[in-house]
Tab-separated table of C-alpha atoms in Angstrom:
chain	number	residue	atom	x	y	z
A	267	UNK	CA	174.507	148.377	138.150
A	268	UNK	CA	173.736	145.020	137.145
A	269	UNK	CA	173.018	143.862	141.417
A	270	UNK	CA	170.795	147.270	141.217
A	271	UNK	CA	168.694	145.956	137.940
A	272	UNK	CA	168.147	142.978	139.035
A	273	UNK	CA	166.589	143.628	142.264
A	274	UNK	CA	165.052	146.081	141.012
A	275	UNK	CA	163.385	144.133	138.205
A	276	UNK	CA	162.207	141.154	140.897
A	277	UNK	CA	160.804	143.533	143.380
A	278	UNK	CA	160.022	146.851	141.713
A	279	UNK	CA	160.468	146.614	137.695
A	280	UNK	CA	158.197	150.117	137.639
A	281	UNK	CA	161.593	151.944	138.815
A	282	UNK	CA	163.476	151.000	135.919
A	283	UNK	CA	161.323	152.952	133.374
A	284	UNK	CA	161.827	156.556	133.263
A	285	UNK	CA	158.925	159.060	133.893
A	286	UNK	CA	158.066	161.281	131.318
A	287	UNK	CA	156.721	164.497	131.972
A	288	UNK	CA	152.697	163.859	131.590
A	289	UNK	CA	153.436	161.893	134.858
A	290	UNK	CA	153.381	165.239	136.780
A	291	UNK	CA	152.967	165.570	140.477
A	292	UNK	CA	150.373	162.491	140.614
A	293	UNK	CA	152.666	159.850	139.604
A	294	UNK	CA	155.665	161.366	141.687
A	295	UNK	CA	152.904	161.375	144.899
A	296	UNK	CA	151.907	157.591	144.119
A	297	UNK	CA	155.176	156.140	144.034
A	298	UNK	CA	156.242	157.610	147.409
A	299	UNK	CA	158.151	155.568	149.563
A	300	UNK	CA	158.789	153.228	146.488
A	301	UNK	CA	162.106	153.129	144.311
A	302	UNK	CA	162.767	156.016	142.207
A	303	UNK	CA	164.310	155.715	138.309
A	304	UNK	CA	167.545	154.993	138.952
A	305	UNK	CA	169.118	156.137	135.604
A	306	UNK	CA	169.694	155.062	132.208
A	307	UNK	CA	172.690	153.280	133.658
A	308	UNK	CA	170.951	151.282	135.403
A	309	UNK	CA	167.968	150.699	132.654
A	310	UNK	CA	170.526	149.481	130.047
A	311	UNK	CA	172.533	147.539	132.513
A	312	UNK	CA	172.276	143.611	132.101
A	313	UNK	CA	170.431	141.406	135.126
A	314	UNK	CA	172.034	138.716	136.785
A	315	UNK	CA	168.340	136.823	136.852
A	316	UNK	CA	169.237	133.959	134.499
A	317	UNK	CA	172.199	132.718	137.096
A	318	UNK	CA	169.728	132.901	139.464
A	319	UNK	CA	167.541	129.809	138.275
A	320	UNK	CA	168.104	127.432	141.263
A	321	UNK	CA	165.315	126.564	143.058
A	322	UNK	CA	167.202	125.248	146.435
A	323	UNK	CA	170.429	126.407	147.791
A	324	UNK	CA	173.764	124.522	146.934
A	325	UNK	CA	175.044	122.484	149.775
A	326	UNK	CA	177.772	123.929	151.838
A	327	UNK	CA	181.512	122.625	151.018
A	328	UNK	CA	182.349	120.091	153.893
A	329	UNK	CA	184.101	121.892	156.438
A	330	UNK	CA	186.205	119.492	157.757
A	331	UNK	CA	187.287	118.335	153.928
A	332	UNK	CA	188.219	121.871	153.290
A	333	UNK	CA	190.221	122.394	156.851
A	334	UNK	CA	192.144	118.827	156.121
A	335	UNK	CA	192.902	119.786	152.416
A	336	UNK	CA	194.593	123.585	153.427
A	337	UNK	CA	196.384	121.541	155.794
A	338	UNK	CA	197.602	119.572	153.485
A	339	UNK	CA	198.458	121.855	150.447
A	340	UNK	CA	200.349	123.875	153.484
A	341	UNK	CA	202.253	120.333	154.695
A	342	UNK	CA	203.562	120.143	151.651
A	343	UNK	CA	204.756	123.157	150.941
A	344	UNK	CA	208.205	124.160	152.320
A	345	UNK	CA	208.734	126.636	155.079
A	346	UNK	CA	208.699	130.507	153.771
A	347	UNK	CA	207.460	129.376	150.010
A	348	UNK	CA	205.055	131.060	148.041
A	349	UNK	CA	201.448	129.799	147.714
A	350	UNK	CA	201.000	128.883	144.272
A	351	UNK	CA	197.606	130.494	144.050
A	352	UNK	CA	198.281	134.211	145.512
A	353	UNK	CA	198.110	136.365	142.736
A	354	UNK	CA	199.030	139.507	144.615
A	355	UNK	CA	202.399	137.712	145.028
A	356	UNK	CA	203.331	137.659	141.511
A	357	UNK	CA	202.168	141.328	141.064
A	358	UNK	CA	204.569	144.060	141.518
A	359	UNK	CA	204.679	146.491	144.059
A	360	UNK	CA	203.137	149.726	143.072
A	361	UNK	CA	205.608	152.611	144.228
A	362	UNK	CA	203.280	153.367	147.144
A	363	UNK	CA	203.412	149.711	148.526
A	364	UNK	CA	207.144	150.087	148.167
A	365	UNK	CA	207.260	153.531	150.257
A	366	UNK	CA	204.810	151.888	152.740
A	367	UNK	CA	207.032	148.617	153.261
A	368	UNK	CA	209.665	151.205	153.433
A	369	UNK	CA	208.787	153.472	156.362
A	370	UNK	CA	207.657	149.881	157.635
A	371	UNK	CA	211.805	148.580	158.308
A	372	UNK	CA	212.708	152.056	159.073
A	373	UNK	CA	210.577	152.399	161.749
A	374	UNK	CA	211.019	148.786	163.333
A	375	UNK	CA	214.825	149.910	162.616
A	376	UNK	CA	214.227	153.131	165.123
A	377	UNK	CA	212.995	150.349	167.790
A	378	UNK	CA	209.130	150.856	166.854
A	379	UNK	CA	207.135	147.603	168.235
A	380	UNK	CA	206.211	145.140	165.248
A	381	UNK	CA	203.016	144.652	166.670
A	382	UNK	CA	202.089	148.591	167.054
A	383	UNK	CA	200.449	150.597	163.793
């Protein structure tokens, strides 16, 4: 809601206030093909417009800094260790993860192809 209210307060800020019902058919027929209220959601939601102040784009992370650095962190990291930063790794499975992994080994057990959904 907050991505919605902002765009809609850059490009179309009439959208965000709701019509009341002395607007009739008139104001419904002038503001076709133009946003409609989306909701008091939306109205009370807050805009992401002050972290958009920037006037240029940031530069782009050099590439080749970023390949050599991965390549690095993975150097030194021995063979079959977790990455430090995966957070899904230090979750727990969630009982239908463990079923999944399950029927997983028992169908590579029955001689299904690893490489086959």
């Amino acid at each position: 809601t907050s991505i919605i209210k902002t765009i809609l307060l850059r490009f179309c800020p009439d959208a965000l206030e709701k019509p009341t019902a002395d607007d009739g058919l008139l104001a419904r027929v002038k503001h076709l093909g133009h946003p409609r209220y989306m909701g008091t959601r939306v109205a009370h939601a807050n805009d992401l417009g002050e972290l958009l102040t920037r006037t240029t784009p940031r530069p782009p992370p050099d590439r080749y800094a970023m390949i050599h650095n991965a390549a690095a962190r993975a150097a030194a990291r021995p063979k079959g260790a977790r990455i430090d930063q995966d957070a899904l790794a230090r979750q727990s499975m969630t009982d239908l993860q463990i079923r999944i992994a399950n029927a997983n080994r028992h169908l590579r057990h029955l001689g299904h192809p690893a490489d086959r959904p």
